Amino acid sequence: QVQLVESGGGLVQAGGSLRLSCATSGGTFIRYAMGWFRQAPGQAREIVAAINWSGGNTFYAASGKGRFTISRDNSRNTVTLQMNSLKPEDTAVYYCAAQWTSLAAGVSAREYDYWGQGTQVTVSS
């Protein structure tokens, strides 16, 4: 059983930055691709970014491309999401997720096996 714990959310003004972190335990980290998802009130959960086991392959949703950067540290079993130039529409609960795969990370929530509890990101205008 893999446990995921997100941190780093908060309130920021538009144009600001936040760095989300996800600490994992209970599994072999390099066996998992990792993803960041978000869910705004009344909206479906959507992919933000994903990264394969080695960090050599990443995916970004169009909404965050050029503003967000996903990375992982396999020595510390952590994955981070650096978010710059934040916009009010980025407001959501952000979730870290783990997918058991040696291939490229999935982009659909149903492909992921474990989830964190989420961290709130609020961007004020």
Coordinates of C-alpha atoms in Angstrom, one line a residue:
Q1 CA 0.0 0.0 0.0
V2 CA 1.4 3.3 -1.1
Q3 CA 0.7 6.4 1.0
L4 CA 0.9 9.9 -0.6
V5 CA 0.9 13.1 1.3
E6 CA 0.7 16.5 -0.5
S7 CA 1.9 19.8 0.9
G8 CA 2.6 23.3 -0.3
G9 CA -0.9 24.5 -1.2
G10 CA -2.2 27.9 -0.1
L11 CA -3.5 31.3 -1.1
V12 CA -1.6 33.3 -3.7
Q13 CA -2.3 36.3 -5.8
A14 CA -2.6 36.0 -9.6
G15 CA 0.9 35.9 -11.2
G16 CA 2.4 34.3 -8.1
S17 CA 4.0 30.9 -7.7
L18 CA 3.5 27.8 -5.5
R19 CA 5.5 24.6 -5.2
L20 CA 3.5 21.5 -4.4
S21 CA 5.3 18.5 -3.0
C22 CA 4.2 14.9 -2.6
A23 CA 5.9 12.6 -0.2
T24 CA 5.4 8.9 -0.8
S25 CA 5.9 5.8 1.4
G26 CA 5.0 2.2 1.5
G27 CA 6.1 1.2 -1.9
T28 CA 9.0 1.1 -4.4
F29 CA 8.9 4.6 -5.7
I30 CA 10.6 3.8 -9.0
R31 CA 7.9 1.3 -9.9
Y32 CA 5.4 4.1 -10.2
A33 CA 4.7 6.9 -12.6
M34 CA 3.4 9.9 -10.8
G35 CA 0.7 12.5 -11.7
W36 CA -0.7 15.7 -10.4
F37 CA -4.4 16.2 -10.9
R38 CA -6.8 18.9 -9.8
Q39 CA -10.5 19.3 -9.2
A40 CA -12.4 22.5 -8.9
P41 CA -15.9 22.6 -7.3
G42 CA -18.5 21.1 -9.6
Q43 CA -15.8 20.0 -12.1
A44 CA -14.3 16.7 -13.0
R45 CA -10.9 15.7 -11.8
E46 CA -8.3 16.6 -14.5
I47 CA -4.7 15.9 -15.2
V48 CA -2.3 18.7 -14.7
A49 CA 1.0 17.0 -15.3
A50 CA 2.6 13.5 -15.1
I51 CA 6.0 12.0 -15.1
N52 CA 7.3 8.5 -15.7
W53 CA 9.4 6.4 -13.3
S54 CA 12.7 7.8 -14.4
G55 CA 11.7 11.4 -14.9
G56 CA 12.7 11.3 -18.5
N57 CA 9.2 11.5 -19.9
T58 CA 6.7 14.2 -18.8
F59 CA 3.2 15.3 -19.9
Y60 CA 1.5 18.6 -19.3
A61 CA -2.0 19.5 -19.9
A62 CA -2.5 22.5 -22.1
S63 CA -3.7 24.6 -19.2
G64 CA -0.3 24.4 -17.5
K65 CA 2.1 24.0 -20.3
G66 CA 4.9 26.6 -20.0
R67 CA 3.9 27.6 -16.5
F68 CA 4.1 24.3 -14.5
T69 CA 7.0 21.9 -14.1
I70 CA 6.8 18.4 -12.7
S71 CA 9.8 16.7 -11.3
R72 CA 10.7 13.8 -9.1
D73 CA 13.5 12.8 -6.8
N74 CA 13.8 9.0 -6.7
S75 CA 16.3 9.2 -3.9
R76 CA 13.8 11.0 -1.6
N77 CA 10.6 9.4 -3.0
T78 CA 9.1 12.7 -3.7
V79 CA 7.4 14.4 -6.7
T80 CA 6.9 18.2 -7.0
L81 CA 4.9 20.5 -9.1
Q82 CA 6.3 24.0 -9.5
M83 CA 3.5 26.4 -10.6
N84 CA 4.4 29.8 -11.9
S85 CA 2.3 32.6 -13.3
L86 CA -0.8 31.3 -11.5
K87 CA -4.2 32.4 -12.6
P88 CA -7.6 32.4 -10.8
E89 CA -8.7 29.5 -13.0
D90 CA -5.9 27.4 -11.4
T91 CA -7.9 27.4 -8.2
A92 CA -8.7 23.8 -7.2
V93 CA -7.8 21.0 -4.9
Y94 CA -4.6 19.4 -6.2
Y95 CA -4.0 15.7 -5.9
C96 CA -0.9 13.6 -6.2
A97 CA -1.4 10.1 -7.6
A98 CA 0.7 7.0 -8.3
Q99 CA 0.4 4.6 -11.2
W100 CA 2.0 1.2 -11.2
T101 CA 3.7 1.2 -14.6
S102 CA 7.1 1.0 -16.3
L103 CA 5.7 2.8 -19.3
A104 CA 4.8 6.5 -19.8
A105 CA 2.5 8.0 -17.2
G106 CA -1.2 7.8 -17.8
V107 CA -3.3 11.0 -18.3
S108 CA -6.6 9.6 -17.0
A109 CA -7.5 9.5 -13.4
R110 CA -8.8 5.9 -13.7
E111 CA -5.2 4.7 -14.6
Y112 CA -3.9 5.7 -11.2
D113 CA -3.7 3.3 -8.3
Y114 CA -3.1 5.5 -5.3
W115 CA -4.1 9.0 -4.3
G116 CA -3.2 11.6 -1.8
Q117 CA -5.7 13.5 0.3
G118 CA -5.3 16.7 -1.8
T119 CA -4.1 20.2 -1.1
Q120 CA -6.1 23.4 -1.7
V121 CA -4.7 26.0 -4.1
T122 CA -6.5 29.3 -4.3
V123 CA -5.4 32.0 -6.7
S124 CA -7.0 35.4 -6.1
S125 CA -7.4 38.0 -8.8

